[in-house]
Amino acid sequence: MPIDDATAAGLIEAARRVREKAWAPYSGFAVGAAVLAADGRVFVGCNVENASYGLSICAERNAVAAAVAAGARDLTAVAVVTDADPPAPPCGACRQVLAEFGNLTVVLAGTAGATTVTTVADLLPAPFTPDALGHNDEGRK
Ligand code: THU
């Protein structure tokens, strides 16, 4: 769902703030994400790396996990802030995880100030869905 400029700016600010908490000593690439739920709540996440590199978790997935843990499953938008220029989009795994909870508007921001707006469907046109499992909306057969 499209969001207005003020909402986008608020999400970017929340993502910018949580990016400062990123634990990224191995890559040096800090990421902040802020997810807007349909009920108006905002949930944030940063990337959390590990000395066992493969255990590292992306900012977007941590933000989605925070939303779901608070009972928010209908997600409207996500802002992702990195220091990349042009702004970096979510990785493939995060696109798939975002697609589980809606066709979110995706706002990408770099610390340089440039922003890009797209959608999960544009970033991931053919997600894996419960249909492929033959499951209903609750995830059951
Ligand atoms: N990272 C994210 O947090 N989100 C993405 O969508 C792409 C990559 C993190 C993972 C790792 O901690 C660092 O950025 C470098 O890949």
XYZ file of N, CA, C and O and ligand atoms in Angstrom:
580
model
N 0.854 -1.191 0.000
C 0.000 0.000 0.000
C 0.896 1.249 0.000
O 1.845 1.328 0.782
N 0.621 2.239 -0.882
C 1.450 3.455 -0.891
C 1.348 4.204 0.433
O 0.297 4.160 1.090
N 2.388 4.889 0.814
C 2.361 5.674 2.055
C 2.721 7.119 1.733
O 3.399 7.393 0.743
N 2.247 8.026 2.596
C 2.522 9.438 2.320
C 3.951 9.804 2.748
O 4.612 9.040 3.459
N 4.365 10.981 2.321
C 5.761 11.387 2.544
C 6.110 11.474 4.032
O 7.212 11.107 4.444
N 5.153 11.969 4.836
C 5.434 12.120 6.268
C 5.594 10.750 6.929
O 6.471 10.565 7.786
N 4.770 9.799 6.512
C 4.882 8.440 7.059
C 6.214 7.824 6.656
O 6.903 7.199 7.474
N 6.578 8.008 5.386
C 7.868 7.480 4.909
C 9.016 8.100 5.691
O 9.946 7.402 6.115
N 8.932 9.403 5.922
C 10.005 10.092 6.649
C 10.113 9.572 8.087
O 11.219 9.404 8.616
N 8.981 9.306 8.707
C 8.983 8.779 10.077
C 9.596 7.388 10.135
O 10.362 7.060 11.059
N 9.264 6.578 9.137
C 9.819 5.213 9.101
C 11.325 5.253 8.874
O 12.080 4.497 9.505
N 11.753 6.127 7.966
C 13.194 6.251 7.701
C 13.917 6.686 8.974
O 14.971 6.154 9.324
N 13.334 7.624 9.697
C 13.963 8.103 10.937
C 14.075 6.970 11.962
O 15.109 6.811 12.627
N 13.015 6.154 12.071
C 13.054 5.021 13.012
C 14.131 4.019 12.583
O 14.862 3.475 13.428
N 14.247 3.781 11.273
C 15.262 2.846 10.776
C 16.673 3.416 10.977
O 17.609 2.694 11.312
N 16.787 4.717 10.785
C 18.080 5.376 10.987
C 18.533 5.249 12.447
O 19.701 4.985 12.733
N 17.572 5.430 13.346
C 17.913 5.349 14.780
C 18.341 3.934 15.174
O 19.335 3.740 15.870
N 17.568 2.933 14.730
C 17.902 1.562 15.149
C 19.173 1.078 14.455
O 19.887 0.220 14.984
N 19.470 1.635 13.282
C 20.721 1.257 12.588
C 21.930 1.518 13.479
O 22.934 0.796 13.405
N 21.824 2.523 14.340
C 22.946 2.834 15.240
C 23.199 1.711 16.241
O 24.258 1.633 16.856
N 22.214 0.826 16.419
C 22.354 -0.301 17.352
C 22.870 -1.561 16.657
O 23.053 -2.599 17.305
N 23.052 -1.511 15.333
C 23.455 -2.709 14.593
C 24.724 -3.326 15.192
O 25.634 -2.608 15.638
N 24.745 -4.654 15.192
C 25.953 -5.366 15.609
C 26.557 -5.977 14.344
O 26.096 -7.032 13.870
N 27.496 -5.248 13.756
C 28.044 -5.652 12.460
C 29.560 -5.512 12.437
O 30.131 -4.865 11.556
N 30.251 -6.141 13.422
C 31.707 -5.971 13.493
C 32.451 -6.711 12.392
O 33.621 -6.418 12.140
N 31.819 -7.663 11.739
C 32.517 -8.487 10.735
C 32.411 -7.876 9.348
O 33.385 -7.793 8.615
N 31.206 -7.434 8.981
C 31.033 -6.824 7.656
C 31.269 -5.315 7.696
O 31.597 -4.702 6.679
N 31.040 -4.712 8.850
C 31.106 -3.260 8.926
C 29.940 -2.585 8.222
O 29.956 -1.372 8.004
N 28.916 -3.367 7.876
C 27.777 -2.841 7.105
C 26.544 -2.819 8.019
O 25.891 -3.844 8.231
N 26.250 -1.668 8.581
C 25.136 -1.545 9.520
C 23.832 -1.292 8.760
O 23.791 -0.495 7.810
N 22.788 -1.987 9.179
C 21.476 -1.862 8.532
C 20.423 -1.631 9.609
O 20.431 -2.278 10.659
N 19.502 -0.712 9.324
C 18.346 -0.494 10.196
C 17.078 -0.663 9.384
O 17.018 -0.267 8.216
N 16.075 -1.267 9.991
C 14.794 -1.464 9.297
C 13.664 -1.081 10.234
O 13.716 -1.347 11.448
N 12.630 -0.469 9.668
C 11.428 -0.139 10.437
C 10.220 -0.569 9.628
O 10.090 -0.214 8.457
N 9.375 -1.363 10.267
C 8.188 -1.918 9.621
C 6.949 -1.199 10.155
O 6.813 -1.008 11.363
N 6.075 -0.795 9.242
C 4.804 -0.173 9.627
C 3.695 -1.212 9.514
O 3.506 -1.814 8.441
N 2.977 -1.436 10.617
C 1.858 -2.373 10.595
C 0.583 -1.630 10.194
O 0.487 -0.406 10.312
N -0.402 -2.391 9.731
C -1.663 -1.796 9.278
C -2.356 -1.039 10.403
O -3.114 -0.089 10.151
N -2.093 -1.435 11.650
C -2.717 -0.735 12.787
C -1.929 0.504 13.213
O -2.256 1.138 14.223
N -0.886 0.850 12.474
C -0.142 2.082 12.740
C 1.102 1.914 13.583
O 1.911 2.846 13.698
N 1.266 0.742 14.162
C 2.451 0.544 14.993
C 3.700 0.366 14.128
O 3.625 -0.117 13.005
N 4.824 0.766 14.701
C 6.110 0.651 14.001
C 7.029 -0.261 14.803
O 7.130 -0.132 16.030
N 7.672 -1.178 14.107
C 8.600 -2.118 14.745
C 9.948 -2.012 14.055
O 10.015 -1.887 12.824
N 10.994 -2.062 14.855
C 12.324 -1.849 14.285
C 13.227 -3.062 14.491
O 13.007 -3.882 15.392
N 14.247 -3.147 13.661
C 15.254 -4.200 13.801
C 16.548 -3.746 13.155
O 16.552 -2.913 12.243
N 17.651 -4.275 13.664
C 18.959 -4.004 13.062
C 19.608 -5.348 12.752
O 19.154 -6.386 13.244
N 20.657 -5.314 11.929
C 21.343 -6.590 11.692
C 22.177 -6.964 12.913
O 22.725 -6.101 13.617
N 22.213 -8.262 13.169
C 22.948 -8.797 14.313
C 23.850 -9.912 13.791
O 23.369 -10.984 13.416
N 25.147 -9.612 13.730
C 26.096 -10.587 13.197
C 26.645 -11.475 14.308
O 26.400 -11.241 15.496
N 27.372 -12.512 13.867
C 27.920 -13.461 14.825
C 29.295 -13.912 14.342
O 29.532 -13.972 13.127
N 30.171 -14.258 15.286
C 31.494 -14.764 14.927
C 31.370 -16.019 14.075
O 32.249 -16.327 13.268
N 30.293 -16.748 14.255
C 29.941 -17.838 13.337
C 29.087 -17.183 12.259
O 27.857 -17.056 12.395
N 29.729 -16.692 11.195
C 29.134 -15.726 10.268
C 27.730 -16.102 9.786
O 26.867 -15.245 9.632
N 27.544 -17.398 9.536
C 26.271 -17.843 8.952
C 25.082 -17.643 9.873
O 23.933 -17.773 9.437
N 25.330 -17.332 11.126
C 24.228 -17.119 12.077
C 23.739 -15.681 12.082
O 22.782 -15.348 12.785
N 24.372 -14.833 11.298
C 23.995 -13.414 11.267
C 22.561 -13.252 10.761
O 22.105 -14.005 9.898
N 21.861 -12.279 11.322
C 20.461 -12.045 10.942
C 20.320 -10.627 10.400
O 20.868 -9.671 10.965
N 19.551 -10.503 9.333
C 19.355 -9.201 8.702
C 18.401 -8.316 9.511
O 17.527 -8.809 10.242
N 18.529 -7.027 9.318
C 17.702 -6.031 9.999
C 16.210 -6.226 9.679
O 15.360 -6.152 10.576
N 15.904 -6.465 8.411
C 14.499 -6.566 8.004
C 13.815 -7.738 8.706
O 12.678 -7.631 9.165
N 14.524 -8.873 8.749
C 13.902 -10.045 9.382
C 13.743 -9.844 10.883
O 12.780 -10.311 11.481
N 14.677 -9.127 11.508
C 14.506 -8.842 12.937
C 13.323 -7.904 13.163
O 12.595 -8.053 14.151
N 13.110 -6.952 12.263
C 11.961 -6.043 12.404
C 10.648 -6.807 12.213
O 9.681 -6.594 12.961
N 10.613 -7.696 11.236
C 9.400 -8.502 11.021
C 9.146 -9.388 12.240
O 7.999 -9.517 12.701
N 10.192 -9.973 12.789
C 10.025 -10.831 13.965
C 9.453 -10.028 15.140
O 8.579 -10.522 15.871
N 9.909 -8.803 15.309
C 9.394 -7.956 16.393
C 7.911 -7.663 16.172
O 7.115 -7.685 17.124
N 7.539 -7.408 14.917
C 6.128 -7.131 14.606
C 5.259 -8.346 14.924
O 4.233 -8.237 15.609
N 5.683 -9.480 14.455
C 4.878 -10.699 14.647
C 4.787 -11.042 16.136
O 3.718 -11.421 16.634
N 5.884 -10.848 16.850
C 5.873 -11.158 18.291
C 4.927 -10.247 19.055
O 4.427 -10.599 20.125
N 4.646 -9.060 18.488
C 3.713 -8.118 19.128
C 2.297 -8.287 18.588
O 1.403 -7.505 18.931
N 2.109 -9.281 17.739
C 0.759 -9.571 17.240
C 0.415 -8.879 15.935
O -0.722 -8.955 15.474
N 1.376 -8.182 15.328
C 1.126 -7.475 14.061
C 1.530 -8.378 12.895
O 2.712 -8.698 12.733
N 0.534 -8.770 12.109
C 0.805 -9.679 10.983
C 0.466 -9.064 9.642
O 0.774 -9.650 8.611
N -0.238 -7.938 9.685
C -0.619 -7.260 8.450
C 0.314 -6.062 8.318
O 0.166 -5.065 9.020
N 1.295 -6.173 7.441
C 2.353 -5.154 7.362
C 2.201 -4.327 6.091
O 1.944 -4.856 5.008
N 2.363 -3.022 6.239
C 2.076 -2.060 5.172
C 3.324 -1.568 4.455
O 3.324 -1.404 3.237
N 4.359 -1.299 5.224
C 5.556 -0.694 4.636
C 6.783 -1.033 5.462
O 6.679 -1.378 6.645
N 7.926 -0.935 4.820
C 9.199 -1.102 5.529
C 10.187 -0.076 4.996
O 10.230 0.184 3.789
N 10.933 0.528 5.901
C 12.043 1.394 5.504
C 13.335 0.687 5.864
O 13.443 0.066 6.925
N 14.296 0.756 4.961
C 15.600 0.135 5.180
C 16.665 1.209 4.995
O 16.717 1.866 3.945
N 17.490 1.370 6.012
C 18.548 2.384 5.937
C 19.919 1.718 6.020
O 20.188 0.908 6.922
N 20.757 2.049 5.051
C 22.153 1.604 5.042
C 23.008 2.834 4.692
O 22.459 3.928 4.496
N 24.315 2.630 4.565
C 25.111 3.774 4.089
C 25.462 3.603 2.615
O 26.375 4.264 2.111
N 24.741 2.699 1.936
C 25.026 2.454 0.517
C 24.450 3.578 -0.348
O 23.415 4.153 -0.039
N 25.124 3.843 -1.419
C 24.674 4.858 -2.374
C 24.906 4.307 -3.779
O 26.064 4.146 -4.179
N 23.852 3.976 -4.542
C 22.442 4.141 -4.218
C 22.009 3.218 -3.066
O 22.681 2.229 -2.790
N 20.871 3.545 -2.415
C 20.393 2.771 -1.269
C 20.252 1.291 -1.601
O 19.826 0.931 -2.696
N 20.624 0.434 -0.635
C 20.611 -1.013 -0.875
C 19.223 -1.608 -0.622
O 18.576 -1.285 0.371
N 18.767 -2.482 -1.515
C 17.480 -3.164 -1.303
C 17.646 -4.360 -0.375
O 18.758 -4.829 -0.153
N 16.529 -4.885 0.160
C 16.598 -6.093 0.998
C 17.172 -7.274 0.214
O 16.941 -7.396 -0.995
N 17.887 -8.149 0.911
C 18.404 -9.360 0.272
C 17.236 -10.279 -0.090
O 16.092 -10.076 0.332
N 17.535 -11.306 -0.856
C 16.481 -12.217 -1.322
C 15.725 -12.885 -0.185
O 14.501 -13.023 -0.240
N 16.450 -13.311 0.842
C 15.794 -13.979 1.972
C 14.805 -13.026 2.647
O 13.686 -13.408 2.998
N 15.220 -11.778 2.812
C 14.332 -10.803 3.460
C 13.129 -10.476 2.582
O 12.022 -10.264 3.086
N 13.318 -10.450 1.273
C 12.171 -10.223 0.373
C 11.135 -11.309 0.577
O 9.925 -11.046 0.645
N 11.595 -12.546 0.669
C 10.666 -13.666 0.864
C 9.947 -13.552 2.212
O 8.741 -13.784 2.311
N 10.679 -13.174 3.252
C 10.065 -13.051 4.591
C 9.072 -11.891 4.613
O 7.976 -12.005 5.181
N 9.400 -10.784 3.970
C 8.460 -9.655 3.902
C 7.200 -10.065 3.144
O 6.078 -9.717 3.553
N 7.360 -10.815 2.057
C 6.217 -11.195 1.217
C 5.191 -12.030 1.982
O 4.002 -12.037 1.645
N 5.645 -12.705 3.031
C 4.731 -13.516 3.862
C 3.646 -12.647 4.501
O 2.547 -13.118 4.779
N 3.959 -11.365 4.735
C 3.065 -10.515 5.530
C 2.478 -9.351 4.742
O 1.938 -8.419 5.328
N 2.565 -9.403 3.423
C 1.897 -8.396 2.603
C 2.784 -7.875 1.490
O 3.994 -8.119 1.471
N 2.146 -7.157 0.570
C 2.917 -6.489 -0.482
C 3.306 -5.111 0.022
O 2.708 -4.085 -0.329
N 4.290 -5.092 0.890
C 4.687 -3.856 1.559
C 5.300 -2.853 0.578
O 6.009 -3.247 -0.360
N 5.044 -1.583 0.835
C 5.843 -0.524 0.212
C 7.224 -0.585 0.844
O 7.347 -0.728 2.064
N 8.252 -0.507 0.007
C 9.627 -0.601 0.506
C 10.324 0.731 0.248
O 10.452 1.162 -0.906
N 10.728 1.392 1.315
C 11.414 2.687 1.222
C 12.884 2.447 1.542
O 13.218 1.978 2.634
N 13.733 2.752 0.583
C 15.167 2.522 0.765
C 15.858 3.860 0.928
O 15.662 4.770 0.112
N 16.652 3.961 1.972
C 17.341 5.226 2.213
C 18.814 4.977 2.489
O 19.186 3.987 3.127
N 19.640 5.861 1.985
C 21.061 5.834 2.286
C 21.372 6.967 3.240
O 20.576 7.896 3.388
N 22.497 6.895 3.880
C 22.829 7.987 4.791
C 23.085 9.271 4.007
O 23.033 10.365 4.550
N 23.334 9.139 2.683
C 23.574 10.317 1.852
C 22.286 11.097 1.583
O 22.326 12.227 1.115
N 21.124 10.492 1.879
C 19.886 11.256 1.741
C 18.984 10.802 0.611
O 17.788 11.061 0.643
N 19.541 10.126 -0.406
C 18.709 9.665 -1.522
C 17.752 8.574 -1.045
O 18.109 7.744 -0.209
N 16.528 8.594 -1.540
C 15.589 7.528 -1.198
C 14.975 6.948 -2.467
O 14.833 7.628 -3.479
N 14.629 5.671 -2.376
C 13.972 4.964 -3.467
C 12.733 4.319 -2.880
O 12.779 3.797 -1.769
N 11.631 4.350 -3.611
C 10.409 3.687 -3.142
C 10.022 2.603 -4.145
O 9.960 2.853 -5.354
N 9.788 1.398 -3.637
C 9.372 0.287 -4.475
C 8.409 -0.580 -3.662
O 7.869 -0.110 -2.665
N 8.155 -1.776 -4.123
C 7.260 -2.678 -3.379
C 7.890 -4.062 -3.305
O 8.772 -4.411 -4.107
N 7.390 -4.847 -2.372
C 7.880 -6.225 -2.265
C 7.577 -6.989 -3.550
O 8.407 -7.755 -4.042
N 6.389 -6.761 -4.126
C 6.031 -7.486 -5.353
C 6.966 -7.135 -6.500
O 7.285 -7.990 -7.336
N 7.415 -5.870 -6.553
C 8.375 -5.497 -7.600
C 9.740 -6.147 -7.349
O 10.435 -6.544 -8.287
N 10.114 -6.221 -6.072
C 11.420 -6.792 -5.738
C 11.420 -8.316 -5.819
O 12.464 -8.940 -6.039
N 10.246 -8.909 -5.588
C 10.136 -10.383 -5.584
C 8.843 -10.776 -6.293
O 7.819 -11.042 -5.645
N 8.869 -10.795 -7.620
C 7.630 -11.022 -8.372
C 7.061 -12.436 -8.236
O 5.871 -12.622 -8.458
N 7.866 -13.379 -7.870
C 7.359 -14.756 -7.771
C 7.760 -15.373 -6.440
O 8.610 -16.261 -6.380
N 7.134 -14.903 -5.336
C 7.494 -15.453 -4.033
C 7.014 -16.891 -3.889
O 6.112 -17.319 -4.606
N 7.604 -17.598 -2.962
C 7.079 -18.901 -2.559
C 5.899 -18.626 -1.639
O 6.011 -17.843 -0.692
N 4.747 -19.214 -1.912
C 3.547 -18.926 -1.111
C 2.945 -20.214 -0.554
O 3.279 -21.316 -1.028
N 2.023 -20.068 0.420
C 1.377 -21.260 0.987
C 0.638 -22.065 -0.076
O 0.429 -23.259 0.105
N 0.231 -21.418 -1.172
C -0.446 -22.150 -2.243
C 0.395 -23.348 -2.700
O -0.124 -24.422 -2.987
N 1.707 -23.104 -2.753
C 2.598 -24.165 -3.226
C 2.581 -25.362 -2.281
O 2.851 -26.490 -2.682
N 2.247 -25.077 -1.014
C 2.219 -26.155 -0.016
C 0.867 -26.861 -0.003
O 0.722 -27.902 0.646
N -0.117 -26.243 -0.663
C -1.465 -26.780 -0.586
C -2.094 -26.531 0.773
O -2.966 -27.244 1.213
N -1.586 -25.458 1.439
C -2.099 -25.134 2.774
C -3.133 -24.027 2.677
O -3.143 -23.254 1.720
N -3.969 -23.897 3.709
C -4.892 -22.780 3.771
C -4.201 -21.558 4.380
O -2.998 -21.596 4.667
N -4.960 -20.457 4.583
C -4.356 -19.209 5.060
C -3.742 -19.339 6.457
O -2.887 -18.547 6.834
N -4.222 -20.284 7.224
C -3.651 -20.473 8.569
C -2.418 -21.361 8.529
O -1.851 -21.694 9.570
N -2.045 -21.789 7.339
C -0.849 -22.596 7.229
C -1.087 -24.088 7.428
O -0.137 -24.867 7.511
N -2.388 -24.466 7.527
C -2.680 -25.892 7.737
C -3.128 -26.548 6.433
O -3.694 -25.909 5.572
N -2.900 -27.821 6.335
C -3.354 -28.615 5.179
C -4.865 -28.722 5.196
O -5.457 -28.834 6.270
N 22.018 -7.257 5.697
C 20.811 -6.845 6.195
O 20.673 -6.576 7.390
N 19.774 -6.758 5.333
C 19.835 -7.061 4.011
O 18.810 -7.061 3.338
C 21.116 -7.372 3.394
C 22.256 -7.581 4.310
C 23.136 -7.381 6.618
C 23.618 -8.797 6.809
C 25.052 -8.574 7.243
O 25.050 -8.332 8.640
C 25.451 -7.294 6.538
O 24.250 -6.661 6.128
C 26.337 -7.516 5.317
O 25.770 -8.441 4.451
